Short mmCIF file of C-alpha atoms and ligand atoms in Angstrom, two decimals:
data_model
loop_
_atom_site.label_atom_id
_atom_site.label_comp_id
_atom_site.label_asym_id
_atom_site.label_seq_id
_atom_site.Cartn_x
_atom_site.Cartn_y
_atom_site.Cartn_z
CA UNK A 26 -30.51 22.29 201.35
CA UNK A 27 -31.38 18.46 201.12
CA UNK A 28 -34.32 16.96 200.26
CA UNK A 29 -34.33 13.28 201.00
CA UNK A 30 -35.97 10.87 198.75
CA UNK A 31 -37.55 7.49 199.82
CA UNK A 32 -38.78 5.06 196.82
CA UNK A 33 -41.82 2.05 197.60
CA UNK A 34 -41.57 -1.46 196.25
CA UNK A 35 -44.19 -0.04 192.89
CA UNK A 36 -41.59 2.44 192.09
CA UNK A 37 -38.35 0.21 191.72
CA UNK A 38 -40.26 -3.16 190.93
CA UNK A 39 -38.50 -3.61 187.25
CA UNK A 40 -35.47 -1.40 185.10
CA UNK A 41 -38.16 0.86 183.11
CA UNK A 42 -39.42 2.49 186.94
CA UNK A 43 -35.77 2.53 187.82
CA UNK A 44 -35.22 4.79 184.86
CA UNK A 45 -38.38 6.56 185.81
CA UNK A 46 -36.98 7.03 189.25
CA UNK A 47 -33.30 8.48 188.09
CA UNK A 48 -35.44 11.35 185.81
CA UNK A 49 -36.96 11.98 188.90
CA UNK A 50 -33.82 12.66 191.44
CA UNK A 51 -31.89 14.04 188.59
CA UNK A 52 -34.56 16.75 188.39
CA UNK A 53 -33.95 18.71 191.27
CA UNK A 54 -30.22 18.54 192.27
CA UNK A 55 -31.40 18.90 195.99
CA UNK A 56 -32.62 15.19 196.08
CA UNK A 57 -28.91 13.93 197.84
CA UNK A 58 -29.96 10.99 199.61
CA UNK A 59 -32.45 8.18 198.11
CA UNK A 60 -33.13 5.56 200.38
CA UNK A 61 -35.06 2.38 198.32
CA UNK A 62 -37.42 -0.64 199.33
CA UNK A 63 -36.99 -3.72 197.64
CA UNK A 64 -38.51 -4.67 194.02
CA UNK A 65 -42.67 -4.95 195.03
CA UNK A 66 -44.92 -5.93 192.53
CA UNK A 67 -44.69 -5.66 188.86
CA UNK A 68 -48.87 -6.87 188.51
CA UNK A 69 -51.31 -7.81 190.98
CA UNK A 70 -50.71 -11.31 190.62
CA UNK A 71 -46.53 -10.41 190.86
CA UNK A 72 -44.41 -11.17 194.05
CA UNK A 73 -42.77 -8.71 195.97
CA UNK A 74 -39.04 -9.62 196.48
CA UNK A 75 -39.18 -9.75 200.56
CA UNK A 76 -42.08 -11.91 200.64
CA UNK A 77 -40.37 -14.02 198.33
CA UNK A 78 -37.17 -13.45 200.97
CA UNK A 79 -38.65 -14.79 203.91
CA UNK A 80 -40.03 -17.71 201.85
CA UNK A 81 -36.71 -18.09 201.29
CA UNK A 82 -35.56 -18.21 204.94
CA UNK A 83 -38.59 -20.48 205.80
CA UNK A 84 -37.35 -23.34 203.07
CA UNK A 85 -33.10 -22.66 204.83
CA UNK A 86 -34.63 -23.07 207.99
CA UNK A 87 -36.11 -26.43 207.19
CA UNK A 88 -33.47 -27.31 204.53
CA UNK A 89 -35.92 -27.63 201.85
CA UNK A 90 -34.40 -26.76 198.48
CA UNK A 91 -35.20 -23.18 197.49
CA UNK A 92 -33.44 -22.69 194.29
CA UNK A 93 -36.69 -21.69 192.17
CA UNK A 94 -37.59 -19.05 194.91
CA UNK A 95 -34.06 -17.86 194.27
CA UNK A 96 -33.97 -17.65 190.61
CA UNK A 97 -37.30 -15.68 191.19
CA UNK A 98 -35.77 -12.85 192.96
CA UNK A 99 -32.06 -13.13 190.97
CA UNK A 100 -33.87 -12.34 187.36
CA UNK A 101 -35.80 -9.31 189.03
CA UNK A 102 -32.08 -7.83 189.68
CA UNK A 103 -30.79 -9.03 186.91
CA UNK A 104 -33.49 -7.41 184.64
CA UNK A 105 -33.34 -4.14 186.21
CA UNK A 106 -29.60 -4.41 185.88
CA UNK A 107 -29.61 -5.11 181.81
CA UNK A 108 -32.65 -2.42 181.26
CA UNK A 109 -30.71 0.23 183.18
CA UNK A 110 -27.42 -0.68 181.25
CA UNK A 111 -25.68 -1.11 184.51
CA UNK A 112 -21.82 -2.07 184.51
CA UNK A 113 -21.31 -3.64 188.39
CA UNK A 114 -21.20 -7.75 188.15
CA UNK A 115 -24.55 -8.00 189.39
CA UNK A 116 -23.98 -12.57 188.52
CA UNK A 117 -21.11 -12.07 191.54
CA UNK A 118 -23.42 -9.63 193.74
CA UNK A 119 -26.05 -12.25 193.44
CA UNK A 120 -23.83 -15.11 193.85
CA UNK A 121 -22.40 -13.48 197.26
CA UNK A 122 -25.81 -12.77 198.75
CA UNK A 123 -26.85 -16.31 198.06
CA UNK A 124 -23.86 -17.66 199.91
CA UNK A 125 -24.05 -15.36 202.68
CA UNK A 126 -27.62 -16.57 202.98
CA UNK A 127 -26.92 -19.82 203.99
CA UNK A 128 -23.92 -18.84 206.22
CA UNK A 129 -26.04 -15.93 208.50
CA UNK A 130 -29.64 -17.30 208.13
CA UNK A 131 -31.40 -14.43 210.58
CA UNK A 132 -35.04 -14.09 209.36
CA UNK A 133 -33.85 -10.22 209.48
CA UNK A 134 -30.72 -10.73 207.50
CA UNK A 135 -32.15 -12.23 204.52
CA UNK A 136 -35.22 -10.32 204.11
CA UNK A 137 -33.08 -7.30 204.48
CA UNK A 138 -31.23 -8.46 201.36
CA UNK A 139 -34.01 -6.96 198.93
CA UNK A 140 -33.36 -3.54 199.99
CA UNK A 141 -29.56 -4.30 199.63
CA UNK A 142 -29.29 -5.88 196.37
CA UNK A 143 -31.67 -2.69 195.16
CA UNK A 144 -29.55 0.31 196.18
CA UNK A 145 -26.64 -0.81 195.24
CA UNK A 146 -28.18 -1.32 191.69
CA UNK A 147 -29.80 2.35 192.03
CA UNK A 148 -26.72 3.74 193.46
CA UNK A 149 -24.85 3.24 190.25
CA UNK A 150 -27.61 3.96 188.09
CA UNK A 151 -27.39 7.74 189.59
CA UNK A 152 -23.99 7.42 189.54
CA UNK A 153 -24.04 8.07 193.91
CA UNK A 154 -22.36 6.39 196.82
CA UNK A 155 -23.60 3.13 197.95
CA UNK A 156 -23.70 3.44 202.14
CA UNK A 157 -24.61 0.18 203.55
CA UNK A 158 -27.80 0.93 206.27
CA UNK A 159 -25.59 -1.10 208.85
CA UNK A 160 -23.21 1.54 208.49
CA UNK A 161 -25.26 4.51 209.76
CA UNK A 162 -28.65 3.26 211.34
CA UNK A 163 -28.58 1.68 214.93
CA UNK A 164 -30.94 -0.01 217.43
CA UNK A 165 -30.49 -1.28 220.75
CA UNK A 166 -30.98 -4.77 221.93
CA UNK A 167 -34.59 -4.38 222.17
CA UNK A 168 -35.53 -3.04 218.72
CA UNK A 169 -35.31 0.17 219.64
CA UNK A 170 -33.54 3.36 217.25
CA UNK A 171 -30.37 4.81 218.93
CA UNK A 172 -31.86 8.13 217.13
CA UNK A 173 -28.88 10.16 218.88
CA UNK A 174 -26.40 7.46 217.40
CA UNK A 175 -27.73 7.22 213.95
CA UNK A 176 -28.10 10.71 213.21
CA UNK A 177 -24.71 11.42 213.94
CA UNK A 178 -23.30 8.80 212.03
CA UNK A 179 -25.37 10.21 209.02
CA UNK A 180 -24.48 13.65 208.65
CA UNK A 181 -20.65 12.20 209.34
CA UNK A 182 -20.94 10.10 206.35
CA UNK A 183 -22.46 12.80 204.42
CA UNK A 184 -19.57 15.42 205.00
CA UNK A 185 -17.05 12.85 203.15
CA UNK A 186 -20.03 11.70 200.58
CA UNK A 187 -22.48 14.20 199.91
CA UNK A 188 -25.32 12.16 197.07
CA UNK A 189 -26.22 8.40 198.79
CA UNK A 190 -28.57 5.30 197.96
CA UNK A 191 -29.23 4.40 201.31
CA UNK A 192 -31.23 0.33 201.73
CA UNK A 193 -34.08 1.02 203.15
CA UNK A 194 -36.02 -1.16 205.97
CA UNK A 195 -32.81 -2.31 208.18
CA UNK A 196 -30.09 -1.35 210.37
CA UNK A 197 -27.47 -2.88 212.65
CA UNK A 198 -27.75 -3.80 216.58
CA UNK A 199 -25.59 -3.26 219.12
CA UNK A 200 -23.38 -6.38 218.45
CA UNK A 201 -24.06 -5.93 214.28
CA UNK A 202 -25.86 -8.20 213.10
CA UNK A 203 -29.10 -6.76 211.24
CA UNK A 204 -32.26 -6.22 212.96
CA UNK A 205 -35.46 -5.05 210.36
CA UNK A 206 -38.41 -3.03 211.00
CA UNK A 207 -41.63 -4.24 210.63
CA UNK A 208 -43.64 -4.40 206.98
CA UNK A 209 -43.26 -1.44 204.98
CA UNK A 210 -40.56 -0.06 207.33
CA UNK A 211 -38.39 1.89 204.34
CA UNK A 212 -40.61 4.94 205.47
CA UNK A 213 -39.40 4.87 208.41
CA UNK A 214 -35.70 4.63 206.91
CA UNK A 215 -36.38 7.43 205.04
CA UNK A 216 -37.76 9.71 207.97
CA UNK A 217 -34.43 9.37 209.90
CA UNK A 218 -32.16 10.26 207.52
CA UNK A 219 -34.45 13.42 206.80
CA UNK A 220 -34.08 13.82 210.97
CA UNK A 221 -30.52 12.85 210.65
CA UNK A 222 -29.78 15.85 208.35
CA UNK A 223 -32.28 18.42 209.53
CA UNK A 224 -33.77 17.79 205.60
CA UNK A 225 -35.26 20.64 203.51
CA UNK A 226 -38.24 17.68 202.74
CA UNK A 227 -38.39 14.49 202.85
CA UNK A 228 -40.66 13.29 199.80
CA UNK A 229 -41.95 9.27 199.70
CA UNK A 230 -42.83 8.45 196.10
CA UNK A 231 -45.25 5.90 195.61
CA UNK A 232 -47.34 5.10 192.57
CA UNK A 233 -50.66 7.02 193.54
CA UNK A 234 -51.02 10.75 193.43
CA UNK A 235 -51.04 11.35 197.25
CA UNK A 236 -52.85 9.95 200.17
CA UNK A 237 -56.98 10.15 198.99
CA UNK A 238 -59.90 11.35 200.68
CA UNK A 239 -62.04 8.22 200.69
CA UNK A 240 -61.00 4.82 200.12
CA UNK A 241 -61.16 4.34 196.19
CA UNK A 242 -62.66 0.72 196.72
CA UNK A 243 -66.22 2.77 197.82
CA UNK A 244 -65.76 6.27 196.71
CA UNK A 245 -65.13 6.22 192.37
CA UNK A 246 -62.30 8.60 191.97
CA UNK A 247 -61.94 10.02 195.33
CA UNK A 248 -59.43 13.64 195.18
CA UNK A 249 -56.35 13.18 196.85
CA UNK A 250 -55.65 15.24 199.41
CA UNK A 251 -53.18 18.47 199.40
CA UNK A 252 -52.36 18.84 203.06
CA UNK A 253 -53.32 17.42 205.82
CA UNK A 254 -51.77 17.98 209.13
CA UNK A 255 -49.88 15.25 211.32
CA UNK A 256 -52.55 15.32 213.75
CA UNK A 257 -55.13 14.55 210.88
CA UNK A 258 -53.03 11.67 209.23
CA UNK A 259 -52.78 10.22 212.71
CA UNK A 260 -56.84 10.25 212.99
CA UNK A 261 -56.91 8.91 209.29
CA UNK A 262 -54.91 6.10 209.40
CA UNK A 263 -55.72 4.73 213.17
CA UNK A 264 -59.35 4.39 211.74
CA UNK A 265 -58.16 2.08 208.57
CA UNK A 266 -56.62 4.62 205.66
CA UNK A 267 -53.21 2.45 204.78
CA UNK A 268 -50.84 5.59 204.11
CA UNK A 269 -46.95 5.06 206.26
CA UNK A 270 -45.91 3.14 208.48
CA UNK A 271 -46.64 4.14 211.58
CA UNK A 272 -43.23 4.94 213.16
CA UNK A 273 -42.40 7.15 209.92
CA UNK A 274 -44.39 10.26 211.63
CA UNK A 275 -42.09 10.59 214.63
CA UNK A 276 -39.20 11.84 213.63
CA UNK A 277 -40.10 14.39 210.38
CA UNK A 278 -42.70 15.85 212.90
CA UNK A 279 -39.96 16.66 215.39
CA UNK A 280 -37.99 18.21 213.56
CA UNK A 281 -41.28 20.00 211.53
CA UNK A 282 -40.07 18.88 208.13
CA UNK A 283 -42.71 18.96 205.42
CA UNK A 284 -43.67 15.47 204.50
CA UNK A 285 -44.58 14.67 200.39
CA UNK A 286 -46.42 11.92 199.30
CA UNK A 287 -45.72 11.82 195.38
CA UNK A 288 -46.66 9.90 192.65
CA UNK A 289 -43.01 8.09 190.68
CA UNK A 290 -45.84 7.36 187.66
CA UNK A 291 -46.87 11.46 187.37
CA UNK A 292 -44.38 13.35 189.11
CA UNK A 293 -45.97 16.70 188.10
CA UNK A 294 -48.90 15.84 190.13
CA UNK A 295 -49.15 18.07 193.88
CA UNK A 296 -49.18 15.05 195.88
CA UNK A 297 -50.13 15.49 199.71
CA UNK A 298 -48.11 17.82 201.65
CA UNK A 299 -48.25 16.86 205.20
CA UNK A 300 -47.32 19.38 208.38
CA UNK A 301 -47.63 20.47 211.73
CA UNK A 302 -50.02 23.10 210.90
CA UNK A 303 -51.27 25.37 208.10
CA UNK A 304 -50.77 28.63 209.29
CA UNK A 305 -52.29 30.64 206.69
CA UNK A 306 -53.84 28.86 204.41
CA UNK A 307 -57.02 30.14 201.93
CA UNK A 308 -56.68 28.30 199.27
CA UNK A 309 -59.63 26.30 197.29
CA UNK A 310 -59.25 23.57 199.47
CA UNK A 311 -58.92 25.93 202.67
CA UNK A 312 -62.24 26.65 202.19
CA UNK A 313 -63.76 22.85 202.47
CA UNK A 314 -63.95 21.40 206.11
CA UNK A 315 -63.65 17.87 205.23
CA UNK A 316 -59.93 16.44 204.94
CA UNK A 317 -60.65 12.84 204.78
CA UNK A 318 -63.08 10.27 205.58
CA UNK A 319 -62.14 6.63 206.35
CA UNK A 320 -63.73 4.22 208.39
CA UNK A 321 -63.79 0.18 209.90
CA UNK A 322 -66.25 -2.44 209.91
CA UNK A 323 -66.94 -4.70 212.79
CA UNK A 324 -67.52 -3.43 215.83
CA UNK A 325 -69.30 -4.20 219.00
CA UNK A 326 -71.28 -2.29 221.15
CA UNK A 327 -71.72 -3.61 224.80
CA UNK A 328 -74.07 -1.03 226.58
CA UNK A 329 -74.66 -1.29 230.30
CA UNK A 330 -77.54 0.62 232.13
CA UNK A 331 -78.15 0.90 235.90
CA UNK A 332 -80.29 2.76 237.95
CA UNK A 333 -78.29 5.75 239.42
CA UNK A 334 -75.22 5.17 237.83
CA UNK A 335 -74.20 8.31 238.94
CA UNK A 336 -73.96 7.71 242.41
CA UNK A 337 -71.88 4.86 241.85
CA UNK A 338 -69.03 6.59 241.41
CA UNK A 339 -66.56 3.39 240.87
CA UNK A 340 -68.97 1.81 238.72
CA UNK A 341 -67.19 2.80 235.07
CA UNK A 342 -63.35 1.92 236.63
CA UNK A 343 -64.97 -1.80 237.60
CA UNK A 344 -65.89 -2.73 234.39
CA UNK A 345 -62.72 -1.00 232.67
CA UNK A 346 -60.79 -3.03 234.73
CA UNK A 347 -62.43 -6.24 233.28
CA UNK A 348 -62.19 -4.86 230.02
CA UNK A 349 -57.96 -4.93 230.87
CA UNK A 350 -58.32 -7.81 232.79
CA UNK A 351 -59.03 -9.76 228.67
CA UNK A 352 -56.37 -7.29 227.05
CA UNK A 353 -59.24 -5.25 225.37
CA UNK A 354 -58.90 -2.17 223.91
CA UNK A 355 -62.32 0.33 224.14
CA UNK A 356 -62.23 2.19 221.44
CA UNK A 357 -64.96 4.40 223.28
CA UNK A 358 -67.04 5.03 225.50
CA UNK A 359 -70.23 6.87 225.12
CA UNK A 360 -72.36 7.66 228.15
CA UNK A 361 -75.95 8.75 229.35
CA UNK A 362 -77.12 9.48 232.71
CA UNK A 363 -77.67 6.18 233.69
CA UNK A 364 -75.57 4.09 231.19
CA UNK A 365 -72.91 3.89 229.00
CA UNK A 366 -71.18 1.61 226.14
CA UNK A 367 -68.10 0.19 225.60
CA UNK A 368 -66.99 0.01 221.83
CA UNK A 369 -65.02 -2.33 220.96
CA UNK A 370 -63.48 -4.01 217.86
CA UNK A 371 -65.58 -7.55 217.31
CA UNK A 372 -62.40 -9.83 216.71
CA UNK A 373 -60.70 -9.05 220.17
CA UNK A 374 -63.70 -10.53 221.73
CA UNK A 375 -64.46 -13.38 219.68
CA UNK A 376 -63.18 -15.83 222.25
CA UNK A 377 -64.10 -13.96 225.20
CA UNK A 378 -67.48 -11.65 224.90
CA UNK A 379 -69.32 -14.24 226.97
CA UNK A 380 -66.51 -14.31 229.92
CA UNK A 381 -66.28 -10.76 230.13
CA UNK A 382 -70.70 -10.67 229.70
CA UNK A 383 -70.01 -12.51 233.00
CA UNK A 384 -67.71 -10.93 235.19
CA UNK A 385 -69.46 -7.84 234.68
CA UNK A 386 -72.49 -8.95 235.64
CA UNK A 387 -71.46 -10.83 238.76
CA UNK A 388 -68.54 -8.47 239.66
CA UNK A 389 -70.53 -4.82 238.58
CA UNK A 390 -73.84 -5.66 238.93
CA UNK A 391 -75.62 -3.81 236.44
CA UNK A 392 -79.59 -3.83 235.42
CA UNK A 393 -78.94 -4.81 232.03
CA UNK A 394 -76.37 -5.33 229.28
CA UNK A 395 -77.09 -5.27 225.27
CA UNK A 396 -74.88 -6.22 222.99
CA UNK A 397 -75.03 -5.26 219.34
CA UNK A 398 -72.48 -5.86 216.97
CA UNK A 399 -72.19 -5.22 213.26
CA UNK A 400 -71.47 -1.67 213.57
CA UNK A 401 -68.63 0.75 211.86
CA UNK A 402 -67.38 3.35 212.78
CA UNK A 403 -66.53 6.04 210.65
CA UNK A 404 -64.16 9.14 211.01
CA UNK A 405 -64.81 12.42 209.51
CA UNK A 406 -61.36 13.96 209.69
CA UNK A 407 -60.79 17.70 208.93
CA UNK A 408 -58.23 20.43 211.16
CA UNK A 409 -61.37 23.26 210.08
CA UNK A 410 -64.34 21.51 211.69
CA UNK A 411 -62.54 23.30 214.93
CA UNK A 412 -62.97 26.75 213.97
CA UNK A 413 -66.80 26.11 211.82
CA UNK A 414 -70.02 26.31 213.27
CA UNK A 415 -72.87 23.95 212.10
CA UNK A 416 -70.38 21.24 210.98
CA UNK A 417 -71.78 18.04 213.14
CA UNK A 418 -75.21 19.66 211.50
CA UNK A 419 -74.92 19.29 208.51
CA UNK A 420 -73.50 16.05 208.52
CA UNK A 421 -75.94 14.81 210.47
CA UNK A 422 -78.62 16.07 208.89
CA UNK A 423 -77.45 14.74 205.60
CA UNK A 424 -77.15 11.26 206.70
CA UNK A 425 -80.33 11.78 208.38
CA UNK A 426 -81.91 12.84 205.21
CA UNK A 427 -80.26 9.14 203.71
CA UNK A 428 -82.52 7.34 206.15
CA UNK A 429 -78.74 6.06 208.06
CA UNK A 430 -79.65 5.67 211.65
CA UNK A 431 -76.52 6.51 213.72
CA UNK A 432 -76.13 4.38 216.31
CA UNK A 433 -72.86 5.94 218.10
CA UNK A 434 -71.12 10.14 217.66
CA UNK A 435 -68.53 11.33 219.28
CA UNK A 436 -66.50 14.04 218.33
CA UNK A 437 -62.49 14.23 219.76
CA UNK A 438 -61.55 17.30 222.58
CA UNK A 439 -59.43 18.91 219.63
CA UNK A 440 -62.71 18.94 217.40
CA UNK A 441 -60.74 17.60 214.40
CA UNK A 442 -62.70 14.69 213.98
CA UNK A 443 -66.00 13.54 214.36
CA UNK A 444 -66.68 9.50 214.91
CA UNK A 445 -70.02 8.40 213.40
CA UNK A 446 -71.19 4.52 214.18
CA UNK A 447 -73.82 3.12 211.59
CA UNK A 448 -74.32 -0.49 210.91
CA UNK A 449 -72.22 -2.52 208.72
CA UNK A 450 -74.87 -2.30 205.89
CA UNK A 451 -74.84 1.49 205.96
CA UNK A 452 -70.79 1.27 205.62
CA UNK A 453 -70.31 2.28 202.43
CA UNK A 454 -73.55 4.42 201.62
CA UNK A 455 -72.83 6.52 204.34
CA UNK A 456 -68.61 7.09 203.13
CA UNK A 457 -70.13 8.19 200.10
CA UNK A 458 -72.42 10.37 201.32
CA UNK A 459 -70.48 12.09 203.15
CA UNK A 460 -67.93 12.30 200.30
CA UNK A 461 -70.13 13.56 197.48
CA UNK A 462 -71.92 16.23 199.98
CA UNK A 463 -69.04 17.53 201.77
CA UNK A 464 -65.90 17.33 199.46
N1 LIG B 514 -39.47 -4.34 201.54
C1 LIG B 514 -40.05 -4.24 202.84
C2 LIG B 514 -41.49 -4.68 202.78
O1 LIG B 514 -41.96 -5.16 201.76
C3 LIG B 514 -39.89 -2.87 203.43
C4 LIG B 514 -40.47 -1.75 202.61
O2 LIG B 514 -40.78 -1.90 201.45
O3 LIG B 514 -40.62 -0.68 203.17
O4 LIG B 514 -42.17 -4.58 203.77
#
């Protein structure tokens, strides 16, 4: 079986975690493809090579000299090439991708050269085929993955050359020329090929021990956690925890392949395994009901009250309609007999709260409208609050028993997770909480 491997910008930003990263796929002979992002950060105050790519393309596209930017990103290569004892002519590699920079100047061809320039240096460090990304992945004209396309191309490739480096991040359109995904998109490189070859795993290495259970910027030390369904991860990271990119999900979930988040600085550590579902699971962690707990500052609440709402039966599709008329999305929408509130991130109606305050009242005439803003909302995400009694209980009652006054709950059909809204200045206290009581 194959297990595909997918390695961030932390994990191949210099030679010595290129080294680390061979130890790692040379480990388990199953690890046949490796698809790479470009060199990230070596230190916080370091540059990762694509952002230092599309400064590149910004100084071309105004012919402003850019040969400092350059020399930036050509000693990164040339510094993993030296430390990893590497024989290609990495001077000449450089020296091509330079000129072809100034010949093909797409935004999406030069930032794609990061990922490039990296896997064909990692390629001969594990001594495995190069295969360019335009060779194998392919979108249509509108962005789009040609999923039927791609994967077939792959698993050709792979019958004639079974160990790759695949560049992570781009592909080719319809008439070849590269097209990128956005930010971060080497996940998302890494899922299809898994698709593409019906993968045993597909593991993305990282440098933290798996996704966490809190945000480590309010929680000290928060666990990471072991598995966490699709459905979960999905709650988790639409309400602010920073884990894939987005599109990565689609295609391992299709084709149920387990999903690893693992750690390139302490491979022995479990990492997350993400899934479908956990059939039978009773483990230590089975037993707890929290999976994670994230959350997002600023929101708005707009609550609108009229006498007999009820019988007004068009009332609530009147004022969604104004909330599409200004492109709003309502994050939700609790009611009472005769009112209800639309939540709604603060930023999207920074320039047009008092418009929309408006047409409401002139178009829906309700008895009254509040508005109070400065409120988060935070998501208590966990697959066993479904099947556990008392759950909402006792997490009220312990952020009851903080003096937290919840402004806003609402707890999803599939009762996986449960939205609490508290006021900005009750953010944090109330993650913790719920961290240190439940977890
Ligand atoms: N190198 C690209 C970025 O920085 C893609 C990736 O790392 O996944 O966004």
């Amino acid at each position: 079986m194959i297990k595909v491997v997918k390695f961030g910008g932390s994990s191949l930003s210099c030679g010595e975690n290129f080294l680390k990263v061979k130890d790692i796929v040379q480990a388990d002979p199953a690890r046949c493809i490796v698809v790479v992002s470009a060199p990230g950060k070596r230190r916080s105050d370091d540059n990762k090579v694509t952002d230092l790519l599309y400064t590149c393309h910004a100084h071309i596209r105004y012919k402003v000299p850019y040969d400092d930017i350059w020399e930036n990103i050509a000693s990164r290569y040339r510094e993993i090439a030296s430390t990893c004892g590497l024989r290609q002519d990495i001077h000449a590699e450089l020296s091509a991708v330079r000129e072809s920079m100034t010949r093909q100047s797409t935004v999406d061809y030069i930032v794609s050269r990061g990922e490039f320039l990296n896997a064909k240096l990692m390629a001969e460090c594990l001594g495995y085929e190069f295969v360019d990304a335009t060779r194998w992945l392919f979108f249509d004209f509108n962005g789009r993955v040609d999923y039927e396309k791609s994967y077939a191309t792959l698993a050709q490739i792979l019958e004639s050359s079974p160990r790759v480096v695949l560049p992570g991040f781009y592909g080719a359109l319809p008439d070849g020329n590269v097209h990128v995904f956005s930010r971060g998109g080497s996940d998302v490189t890494g899922a299809l090929a898994a698709a593409a070859v019906n993968a045993e795993s597909y593991e993305n290495w990282t440098d933290v021990s798996g996704i966490l259970m809190a945000d480590p910027r309010i929680v000290e030390n928060p666990r990471p956690i072991e598995r966490i369904t699709f459905s979960e991860l999905r709650e988790l990271s639409y309400m602010g925890a920073e884990v894939l990119h987005e599109e990565t999900v689609f295609p391992v979930r299709q084709k149920n392949i387990p999903l690893y988040i693992k750690n390139t600085n302490d491979p022995a550590a479990k990492g997350t395994l993400i899934m479908e579902d956990f059939p039978d699971e009773n483990d230590e962690e089975g037993k707890r009901f929290i999976t994670g707990i994230t959350g997002k500052k600023h929101y708005t609440i707009i609550t609108l009250s009229k006498n007999r709402m009820t019988d007004d039966i068009s009332f609530v599709r009147r004022v969604l309609q104004l909330t599409e008329k200004y492109h709003l999305t309502v994050e939700h929408i609790p009611s009472s007999v005769d009112s209800f509130s639309l939540v709604i991130a603060s930023s999207s109606l920074e320039h047009c709260l008092h418009s929309l305050i408006s047409d409401i009242r002139q178009e829906c005439t309700p008895d009254s409208i509040k508005v109070c803003d400065g409120v988060s909302l935070i998501a208590v995400v966990g697959r066993r609050m479904a099947a556990n009694a008392g759950v909402s209980g006792k997490i009220f009652e312990t952020i009851g028993r903080m003096g937290i006054n919840i402004r806003m709950i609402e707890q999803g059909s599939d009762e996986i997770n449960i939205i609490i809204g508290v006021m900005d200045s009750d953010f944090a206290r109330t993650i913790r909480t719920l961290y240190s009581s439940f977890t």
